[in-house]
Coordinates of C-alpha atoms in Angstrom, one line a residue:
M8 CA 107.4 112.0 123.1
S9 CA 109.1 114.7 125.0
F10 CA 112.7 115.8 125.5
Q11 CA 114.1 117.8 128.5
L12 CA 117.2 120.0 128.3
M13 CA 118.7 121.0 131.6
S14 CA 121.5 123.4 132.1
C15 CA 124.8 122.3 133.8
R16 CA 126.5 124.4 136.3
H17 CA 129.6 122.4 137.3
R18 CA 132.1 124.4 135.2
P19 CA 132.1 126.9 132.3
A20 CA 131.0 124.8 129.4
L21 CA 130.3 125.0 125.7
L22 CA 126.8 123.5 125.6
A23 CA 126.1 120.9 123.0
F24 CA 122.6 119.6 122.2
A25 CA 121.7 116.0 121.7
A26 CA 118.2 114.5 122.0
S27 CA 117.6 111.7 124.5
V28 CA 114.2 110.1 125.2
A29 CA 112.5 109.9 128.6
A30 CA 115.5 111.3 130.6
P31 CA 117.0 114.7 131.4
L32 CA 119.8 115.7 129.0
C33 CA 122.9 117.2 130.5
V34 CA 125.8 117.6 128.1
H35 CA 129.3 118.7 129.3
A36 CA 132.3 119.7 127.2
E37 CA 135.7 121.1 128.1
S38 CA 135.7 124.8 127.7
V39 CA 138.2 126.4 125.5
E40 CA 140.6 128.8 127.2
A41 CA 139.1 131.8 125.5
A42 CA 135.7 131.1 127.0
S43 CA 137.0 130.4 130.5
S44 CA 135.7 133.7 131.8
A45 CA 132.3 133.5 130.2
P46 CA 129.4 134.2 132.5
I47 CA 127.3 131.2 133.7
K48 CA 123.6 131.4 132.9
S49 CA 120.9 129.0 134.2
L50 CA 118.4 128.1 131.5
G51 CA 115.9 126.4 133.7
V52 CA 114.0 123.5 132.1
V53 CA 113.2 123.5 128.4
V54 CA 110.6 121.0 127.3
I55 CA 110.7 120.0 123.6
T56 CA 107.7 118.0 122.4
G57 CA 108.2 115.7 119.3
S58 CA 105.6 114.1 117.1
G59 CA 105.9 110.7 118.6
Q60 CA 107.2 107.6 117.0
P61 CA 108.7 108.6 113.6
T62 CA 107.1 105.6 111.9
S63 CA 104.8 102.8 112.8
L64 CA 106.7 100.4 110.5
P65 CA 109.7 98.4 111.7
T66 CA 112.9 100.1 110.7
Q67 CA 115.3 97.4 111.5
I68 CA 114.6 95.4 108.3
P69 CA 116.5 94.9 105.0
T70 CA 114.0 96.5 102.7
T71 CA 113.1 99.8 101.1
L72 CA 111.1 102.3 103.2
E73 CA 109.6 105.5 101.7
S74 CA 107.9 108.3 103.7
I75 CA 106.3 111.7 103.4
T76 CA 105.4 114.0 106.2
R77 CA 102.6 116.4 107.0
D78 CA 104.7 119.3 105.6
D79 CA 105.4 117.4 102.4
I80 CA 101.6 116.8 101.9
E81 CA 100.8 120.5 102.5
R82 CA 103.6 121.9 100.3
K83 CA 103.8 119.3 97.4
L84 CA 100.5 117.5 97.1
N85 CA 97.0 118.6 96.2
A86 CA 95.5 115.7 98.2
R87 CA 91.7 115.6 97.9
D88 CA 91.5 112.1 99.4
S89 CA 93.8 110.1 101.7
E90 CA 94.9 107.9 98.8
D91 CA 96.1 111.0 96.9
T92 CA 99.1 111.1 99.4
L93 CA 100.4 107.9 97.7
K94 CA 100.4 109.2 94.1
Y95 CA 104.1 110.1 94.0
F96 CA 105.4 107.0 95.8
P97 CA 107.6 104.8 93.6
S98 CA 106.1 101.5 92.4
L99 CA 102.6 102.2 93.8
L100 CA 99.4 102.8 92.0
V101 CA 95.9 103.5 93.4
R102 CA 93.3 102.8 90.7
K103 CA 91.4 106.0 91.4
R104 CA 89.1 106.9 88.5
Y105 CA 87.6 110.1 89.8
I106 CA 87.5 112.2 93.0
G107 CA 85.5 110.3 95.6
D108 CA 86.0 106.9 94.0
Y109 CA 84.8 104.6 96.8
N110 CA 84.3 101.2 95.2
H111 CA 87.2 100.6 92.8
A112 CA 90.2 102.5 94.1
V113 CA 92.3 99.4 94.9
L114 CA 96.0 99.6 95.7
S115 CA 98.6 97.9 93.5
S116 CA 102.4 97.7 93.5
R117 CA 105.1 96.5 91.1
A118 CA 105.0 93.1 92.7
S119 CA 101.2 92.8 92.7
G120 CA 98.7 94.4 90.2
T121 CA 95.2 95.7 90.5
G122 CA 93.8 92.2 90.1
N123 CA 95.4 91.3 93.5
S124 CA 94.3 94.0 95.8
A125 CA 94.5 91.6 98.8
R126 CA 98.2 91.4 98.4
S127 CA 98.9 94.8 100.0
A128 CA 98.0 96.1 103.5
V129 CA 96.9 99.6 104.5
Y130 CA 96.8 100.7 108.1
A131 CA 95.9 103.9 109.9
D132 CA 97.4 104.2 113.4
G133 CA 97.8 100.4 113.4
I134 CA 94.1 99.9 112.4
L135 CA 93.7 97.7 109.3
L136 CA 91.9 99.5 106.5
S137 CA 92.4 96.9 103.9
N138 CA 89.2 95.2 102.8
Y139 CA 90.0 91.4 102.6
L140 CA 86.4 90.4 102.1
G141 CA 87.3 90.0 98.5
N142 CA 90.0 90.6 95.9
G143 CA 90.5 92.5 92.7
V144 CA 88.3 94.9 90.6
G145 CA 85.5 92.7 89.3
G146 CA 81.7 93.3 89.7
L147 CA 82.3 93.8 93.5
S148 CA 85.6 95.6 94.2
F149 CA 87.2 95.6 97.6
P150 CA 89.5 98.7 98.0
P151 CA 90.9 99.8 101.3
R152 CA 88.5 102.1 103.3
W153 CA 90.3 105.3 102.3
G154 CA 87.3 107.4 103.5
M155 CA 88.2 106.7 107.1
V156 CA 91.2 109.0 106.9
T157 CA 91.2 112.6 105.7
P158 CA 94.3 114.4 104.3
A159 CA 94.1 117.1 107.0
E160 CA 94.6 114.7 109.9
I161 CA 97.7 112.9 108.4
D162 CA 101.0 113.4 110.2
R163 CA 103.0 111.1 107.9
V164 CA 102.7 108.2 105.5
D165 CA 105.2 105.3 105.4
V166 CA 105.4 102.6 102.8
M167 CA 107.3 99.3 103.2
Y168 CA 107.9 97.4 99.9
G169 CA 107.7 93.7 99.8
P170 CA 107.2 90.9 102.5
F171 CA 110.4 91.6 104.4
S172 CA 109.1 91.8 107.9
A173 CA 107.7 89.0 110.0
A174 CA 105.5 91.5 111.7
Y175 CA 103.0 91.6 108.8
P176 CA 100.9 88.8 107.2
G177 CA 102.1 86.8 104.2
N178 CA 99.8 88.7 101.9
S179 CA 101.8 91.9 102.4
V180 CA 103.9 90.7 99.4
G181 CA 103.1 94.0 97.5
A182 CA 103.5 96.8 100.0
V183 CA 102.5 97.9 103.5
V184 CA 101.1 101.5 103.8
A185 CA 100.9 103.0 107.3
Y186 CA 99.2 106.3 108.0
T187 CA 100.0 108.1 111.2
T188 CA 97.4 110.6 112.1
H189 CA 97.7 113.7 114.3
M190 CA 96.9 114.2 117.9
P191 CA 97.2 117.8 119.3
T192 CA 99.6 119.0 122.0
A193 CA 97.6 122.3 122.5
F194 CA 94.4 123.7 121.2
E195 CA 94.2 123.8 117.4
A196 CA 91.7 124.2 114.7
Q197 CA 91.8 124.3 110.9
A198 CA 89.4 124.3 108.0
R199 CA 89.7 123.6 104.3
V200 CA 87.7 124.1 101.1
G201 CA 88.5 122.5 97.8
Y202 CA 87.0 122.6 94.3
S203 CA 87.8 120.9 91.1
H204 CA 86.6 121.6 87.5
Q205 CA 87.0 118.9 84.9
P206 CA 86.0 119.5 81.2
F207 CA 85.4 116.1 79.6
Q208 CA 85.0 115.3 75.9
L209 CA 84.8 111.7 74.6
Y210 CA 82.6 110.3 71.8
S211 CA 79.4 112.3 72.1
T212 CA 79.9 113.3 75.7
N213 CA 81.0 117.0 76.0
T214 CA 80.4 118.5 79.4
T215 CA 82.1 119.6 82.6
Y216 CA 82.2 117.7 85.9
R217 CA 82.7 119.3 89.2
A218 CA 83.6 118.3 92.7
W219 CA 84.0 120.2 96.0
E220 CA 85.0 119.3 99.5
T221 CA 85.0 120.9 102.9
S222 CA 86.8 119.7 106.0
A223 CA 87.5 120.9 109.5
G224 CA 89.4 119.7 112.5
V225 CA 89.6 120.8 116.1
G226 CA 91.4 119.4 119.1
N227 CA 93.1 120.1 122.4
K228 CA 95.3 118.6 125.0
A229 CA 94.8 119.4 128.7
G230 CA 96.6 117.6 131.5
N231 CA 96.8 113.9 130.7
G232 CA 94.1 113.9 128.1
A233 CA 93.9 114.8 124.4
W234 CA 91.2 114.8 121.8
R235 CA 90.6 115.5 118.2
L236 CA 87.5 115.8 116.0
D237 CA 87.6 115.7 112.2
L238 CA 84.7 116.4 109.9
S239 CA 84.5 116.4 106.1
H240 CA 81.9 116.5 103.4
S241 CA 82.5 116.0 99.6
D242 CA 80.2 116.2 96.6
S243 CA 81.7 114.8 93.4
Q244 CA 80.5 114.2 89.9
G245 CA 82.6 111.7 88.0
Q246 CA 83.0 111.2 84.3
P247 CA 81.4 108.2 82.5
L248 CA 83.3 105.0 83.4
T249 CA 81.6 102.5 81.0
F250 CA 80.0 102.6 77.6
A251 CA 77.2 100.6 75.9
T252 CA 78.5 99.0 72.8
R253 CA 77.6 96.6 70.0
L254 CA 80.1 94.8 67.7
L255 CA 79.6 95.8 64.1
S256 CA 79.6 92.1 63.2
A257 CA 76.7 91.4 65.6
G258 CA 74.2 93.2 63.4
T259 CA 72.1 91.7 60.7
A260 CA 71.0 93.0 57.3
T261 CA 67.4 92.2 57.9
A262 CA 65.1 92.4 60.9
P263 CA 64.0 89.2 62.5
P264 CA 60.3 88.3 62.1
G265 CA 58.1 90.1 64.5
S266 CA 60.6 92.9 65.4
S267 CA 60.2 96.5 64.5
P268 CA 63.6 98.2 64.9
K269 CA 63.8 101.9 65.1
S270 CA 66.1 103.7 62.8
V271 CA 68.5 105.7 64.9
T272 CA 71.4 108.1 64.6
G273 CA 74.1 109.1 67.0
A274 CA 76.1 105.8 67.3
V275 CA 79.9 106.3 67.2
L276 CA 82.0 103.8 65.2
D277 CA 85.2 102.9 67.0
A278 CA 87.2 99.8 67.7
N279 CA 87.6 97.7 70.9
N280 CA 90.9 96.8 72.5
T281 CA 91.4 93.8 70.1
G282 CA 90.8 96.0 67.1
Q283 CA 87.3 94.8 66.3
P284 CA 85.0 97.6 65.0
W285 CA 82.0 98.3 67.2
Y286 CA 79.4 101.0 67.8
V287 CA 79.5 103.1 71.0
L288 CA 75.8 103.6 71.8
G289 CA 76.0 105.7 75.0
T290 CA 77.5 106.1 78.5
G291 CA 77.1 103.5 81.2
T292 CA 78.0 104.3 84.8
A293 CA 78.7 107.9 85.8
Y294 CA 78.7 108.4 89.6
R295 CA 77.7 111.3 91.7
T296 CA 78.9 110.7 95.2
Q297 CA 78.2 112.6 98.4
Q298 CA 80.3 111.5 101.3
D299 CA 80.5 112.5 105.0
H300 CA 83.2 111.6 107.4
V301 CA 83.3 112.1 111.2
K302 CA 86.1 110.8 113.4
L303 CA 86.7 111.3 117.1
K304 CA 90.0 110.3 118.7
L305 CA 90.6 110.3 122.5
A306 CA 93.9 109.7 124.3
Y307 CA 94.7 109.6 128.0
D308 CA 98.1 109.1 129.7
L309 CA 97.4 106.6 132.5
T310 CA 101.0 106.9 133.5
P311 CA 103.9 108.9 132.0
T312 CA 104.7 105.8 129.9
L313 CA 101.3 104.2 129.3
R314 CA 98.7 105.7 127.0
A315 CA 95.1 104.6 126.3
N316 CA 93.5 105.5 122.9
Y317 CA 90.0 105.3 121.6
L318 CA 88.8 106.0 118.1
L319 CA 85.3 106.2 116.6
G320 CA 85.0 106.8 112.8
V321 CA 81.8 107.0 110.8
W322 CA 81.8 107.2 107.0
H323 CA 78.5 107.7 105.0
N324 CA 78.1 107.7 101.3
T325 CA 75.2 108.1 98.9
A326 CA 76.0 107.4 95.3
V327 CA 73.8 107.8 92.2
G328 CA 74.9 106.1 89.0
E329 CA 73.5 107.4 85.7
A330 CA 73.5 106.4 82.1
A331 CA 72.7 108.3 78.8
S332 CA 72.0 107.1 75.3
Y333 CA 73.7 108.7 72.2
L334 CA 71.0 107.3 70.0
R335 CA 68.2 109.5 68.6
D336 CA 65.1 108.7 66.5
A337 CA 63.8 110.7 63.6
A338 CA 62.2 113.2 65.9
G339 CA 65.4 113.7 67.9
A340 CA 64.2 111.9 71.0
P341 CA 66.5 109.5 72.9
V342 CA 66.2 105.8 72.2
E343 CA 67.1 103.7 75.2
N344 CA 65.6 100.3 74.7
G345 CA 64.3 97.8 72.1
P346 CA 65.6 96.8 68.7
V347 CA 67.4 99.4 66.6
R348 CA 68.7 99.9 63.1
I349 CA 72.1 101.6 62.8
N350 CA 73.4 102.5 59.4
G351 CA 71.4 99.6 57.9
Q352 CA 72.5 97.1 60.5
V353 CA 69.8 95.7 62.7
Y354 CA 70.3 94.9 66.4
A355 CA 67.4 92.8 67.7
G356 CA 66.7 89.8 69.9
T357 CA 69.6 89.3 72.2
Q358 CA 71.3 92.3 70.6
A359 CA 68.4 94.7 71.3
L360 CA 68.9 97.5 73.9
G361 CA 68.0 96.5 77.4
A362 CA 68.4 97.5 81.1
A363 CA 71.9 96.2 81.2
D364 CA 73.1 98.7 78.6
F365 CA 71.9 101.8 80.4
A366 CA 71.9 100.8 84.0
L367 CA 70.9 103.1 86.9
T368 CA 72.3 102.5 90.4
R369 CA 71.5 103.9 93.8
E370 CA 73.8 103.2 96.8
A371 CA 73.6 104.0 100.5
L372 CA 76.5 103.1 102.7
T373 CA 77.2 103.8 106.4
H374 CA 80.4 102.2 107.8
V375 CA 81.5 102.5 111.4
M376 CA 85.0 101.9 112.7
Q377 CA 86.0 101.6 116.4
A378 CA 89.4 100.9 118.0
F379 CA 90.8 100.8 121.5
S380 CA 94.5 100.5 122.3
L381 CA 97.0 100.6 125.1
N382 CA 100.6 101.6 124.3
S383 CA 103.7 101.5 126.5
H384 CA 106.4 104.0 125.3
T385 CA 109.3 103.8 127.8
R386 CA 112.0 103.2 125.2
G387 CA 113.5 101.0 127.9
V388 CA 114.1 97.3 127.9
W389 CA 110.5 96.4 127.2
D390 CA 107.7 98.2 125.4
W391 CA 104.4 96.7 124.4
A392 CA 101.1 97.5 122.7
A393 CA 97.6 95.9 122.6
Q394 CA 94.9 96.9 120.2
F395 CA 91.4 95.8 119.3
S396 CA 89.5 97.3 116.3
R397 CA 86.2 96.6 114.5
Y398 CA 85.0 97.7 111.1
N399 CA 81.3 97.3 110.5
Y400 CA 79.1 97.7 107.4
R401 CA 76.2 99.2 109.3
Q402 CA 74.4 99.8 106.0
D403 CA 75.6 98.8 102.6
E404 CA 72.8 98.7 99.9
K405 CA 73.2 98.8 96.2
R406 CA 70.0 99.0 94.0
Q407 CA 69.9 98.6 90.2
N408 CA 67.1 98.7 87.7
A409 CA 65.9 95.7 85.8
T410 CA 63.3 97.7 83.9
P411 CA 64.8 99.4 80.8
L412 CA 64.9 103.1 80.4
P413 CA 63.1 105.4 80.3
A414 CA 60.5 103.7 82.6
A415 CA 63.2 102.8 85.2
R416 CA 63.7 106.5 86.1
S417 CA 60.3 106.5 87.7
G418 CA 60.1 103.0 89.1
G419 CA 59.7 99.4 87.9
A420 CA 61.5 96.2 88.8
G421 CA 65.1 96.0 90.0
T422 CA 67.5 94.3 92.4
L423 CA 68.9 95.1 95.9
A424 CA 72.3 93.7 96.9
N425 CA 72.7 94.1 100.7
G426 CA 76.1 93.8 102.3
S427 CA 74.9 95.2 105.7
G428 CA 76.4 93.2 108.5
S429 CA 79.7 92.5 106.8
G430 CA 83.0 93.6 108.3
W431 CA 86.0 92.5 110.2
R432 CA 87.6 92.5 113.7
N433 CA 91.3 92.7 114.5
L434 CA 93.2 91.9 117.7
A435 CA 97.0 92.6 117.9
V436 CA 99.4 92.3 120.9
N437 CA 103.0 92.9 120.4
G438 CA 106.2 93.8 122.3
T439 CA 109.7 95.0 121.7
W440 CA 112.7 93.9 123.8
R441 CA 115.9 95.9 123.8
P442 CA 118.7 94.1 125.8
P443 CA 120.3 96.5 128.2
G444 CA 123.9 97.6 127.5
V445 CA 123.9 97.4 123.7
D446 CA 122.6 100.9 123.0
G447 CA 119.8 99.8 120.6
A448 CA 122.1 97.5 118.5
H449 CA 119.9 94.6 119.3
V450 CA 116.1 94.7 119.0
V451 CA 113.6 91.8 119.3
D452 CA 110.0 92.1 118.2
L453 CA 107.3 89.6 119.2
G454 CA 103.6 89.5 118.6
F455 CA 100.2 87.8 118.2
Q456 CA 97.5 88.8 115.8
Q457 CA 94.0 87.5 115.0
D458 CA 91.9 88.8 112.1
D459 CA 88.2 87.8 111.7
Y460 CA 86.3 88.6 108.5
R461 CA 82.6 88.1 107.8
L462 CA 80.9 88.5 104.4
R463 CA 77.1 88.7 104.0
Y464 CA 75.8 89.6 100.5
P465 CA 72.2 88.5 99.7
T466 CA 70.5 89.8 96.6
F467 CA 66.8 90.5 96.4
Q468 CA 64.4 91.0 93.5
L469 CA 62.3 94.1 93.8
P470 CA 59.2 93.8 91.6
G471 CA 57.7 97.3 92.1
Q472 CA 59.8 100.3 93.0
W473 CA 63.5 99.4 92.7
Q474 CA 64.7 102.8 94.0
E475 CA 63.0 102.6 97.4
E476 CA 61.3 99.2 97.9
A477 CA 62.2 97.2 101.0
A478 CA 63.8 93.8 100.6
S479 CA 61.5 90.8 101.2
A480 CA 62.6 87.2 101.7
P481 CA 63.6 85.0 100.2
A482 CA 66.8 86.3 98.5
S483 CA 67.2 85.3 94.9
S484 CA 70.9 84.6 95.7
D485 CA 73.0 84.6 98.8
V486 CA 76.7 84.6 99.4
Q487 CA 78.1 84.3 103.0
G488 CA 81.2 83.2 104.7
R489 CA 83.8 83.8 107.4
T490 CA 87.5 83.6 107.5
R491 CA 90.0 83.8 110.4
L492 CA 93.7 84.4 110.4
R493 CA 95.8 83.7 113.5
S494 CA 99.5 84.7 113.5
V495 CA 102.5 84.7 115.9
Y496 CA 105.8 86.1 115.0
A497 CA 109.3 86.9 116.2
Q498 CA 111.9 89.1 114.6
D499 CA 115.5 89.7 115.8
A500 CA 117.6 92.6 114.4
W501 CA 121.2 92.6 115.6
A502 CA 123.9 95.1 114.5
L503 CA 126.9 92.9 114.9
A504 CA 129.3 95.6 113.7
P505 CA 129.1 99.0 112.2
Q506 CA 128.8 97.5 108.7
W507 CA 127.0 94.3 109.5
K508 CA 123.5 93.6 110.7
T509 CA 121.4 90.4 110.8
V510 CA 117.7 90.3 110.6
L511 CA 116.0 87.0 111.3
G512 CA 112.2 86.6 111.3
L513 CA 109.8 83.8 111.8
R514 CA 106.0 83.9 111.4
A515 CA 103.5 81.2 111.8
E516 CA 100.0 81.7 110.4
Q517 CA 96.8 79.6 110.5
W518 CA 94.1 80.6 108.0
Q519 CA 90.7 79.0 107.9
A520 CA 87.4 79.6 106.0
F521 CA 84.1 78.4 107.4
D522 CA 80.3 79.0 107.4
A523 CA 80.4 79.4 103.7
V524 CA 77.1 79.7 101.8
T525 CA 76.4 80.1 98.1
R526 CA 72.7 79.9 97.4
I527 CA 70.6 80.6 94.3
A528 CA 66.8 80.4 94.5
S529 CA 65.3 78.0 92.1

């Protein structure tokens, strides 16, 4: 968006400034008598370049909108991830457990909790980042793809609360978050280094976890074209997220026939959330994640009012989940499997320690996002935009041991859950009509959207080397399915008088699920 200010030479004038889009600005005022002899000076042409559309959300709606800008983020927030920019928004919560949390950092709002992550929507430059392949924070969590946006590239963040715009799907009942990222107007480059230090003490864990992050961005604008490249790398150690436990009441006074429980020390007596006493035996999942992000954005002005945009984003993550036992035998060695005796109580049979208590995981994920859009920005009677985007799970593998520790650290049986090939595609075409002669008091928005989601999640048994063995058919279980949402909408905002405005919206949606498969090998 650009503004032009031109000097006026018709008579001595007191120059007043007012911004007007896409047209030269020439402002006259009657001079005061004392200034009648003031010299006339020609300013030439002054071009003032703005940051573009102030928000990607509809503003002519009867709801609450909250925003922060690039300056706010730099001055007020220590944002390590893009979701950190939301932490001071009212009535919003991101369930982020540690720096780099990639698989459970779902978005919730006052109207929709963490168990309903699909009831909010997150966009970046109009590209849907919400993961609607699933819902909630169960065994498989489906948070927005926060890693596709870095804090350094954000120009502003806008949040619309509640389903008060026909321009968004019905599942936007919680909130709509819109990131607007930066495109350069001249050559620019920046770099950032961040480090965190987290002392952690709980039960028998007493250590320090660290995370560091580096990022850089470079871009330029020359003629009709502009580009920006963003790179980032992070390495984060998270604190334990789960703990192996046994209810005190689950133990027996005597060992079952044929079992030889080891007498152990180190268990911590505590109570669960219902007040039942239990032993905490050790830590479960504690992730170390290494993430890399590369994003290239290209823009070209086909005409003074029509811009083409292309985006390519790649996010790669390797994650190692570790576990550690608090239990020690008489020689002080860790005890990680089998029947045990704790303070005279025997835990054997189904209560014996196994691979599920101290699980190891290895994950490798490479996700690719692409988008192409055309945007008209005349601010005249008609403006329109068309966008197509695709998010692809190029690689999405999660491995877990089925062999108990300590043998699992060097190999043994396990499982591989493979989500590669999952993803979604989005098509959106919308337009804005401003009737001439009403000076923006009447705005009509129209649009069509289609969202296609595909889930593929087979699980394979790995009999030999769970950490590196390739999957072999058949899968022990398989979950697949596709969904499609088609929508059309119209929204009319009309300021009838200075104190009165009507906003009428209508949206029609068709949702369907098909090609569903749930298969478990016999």
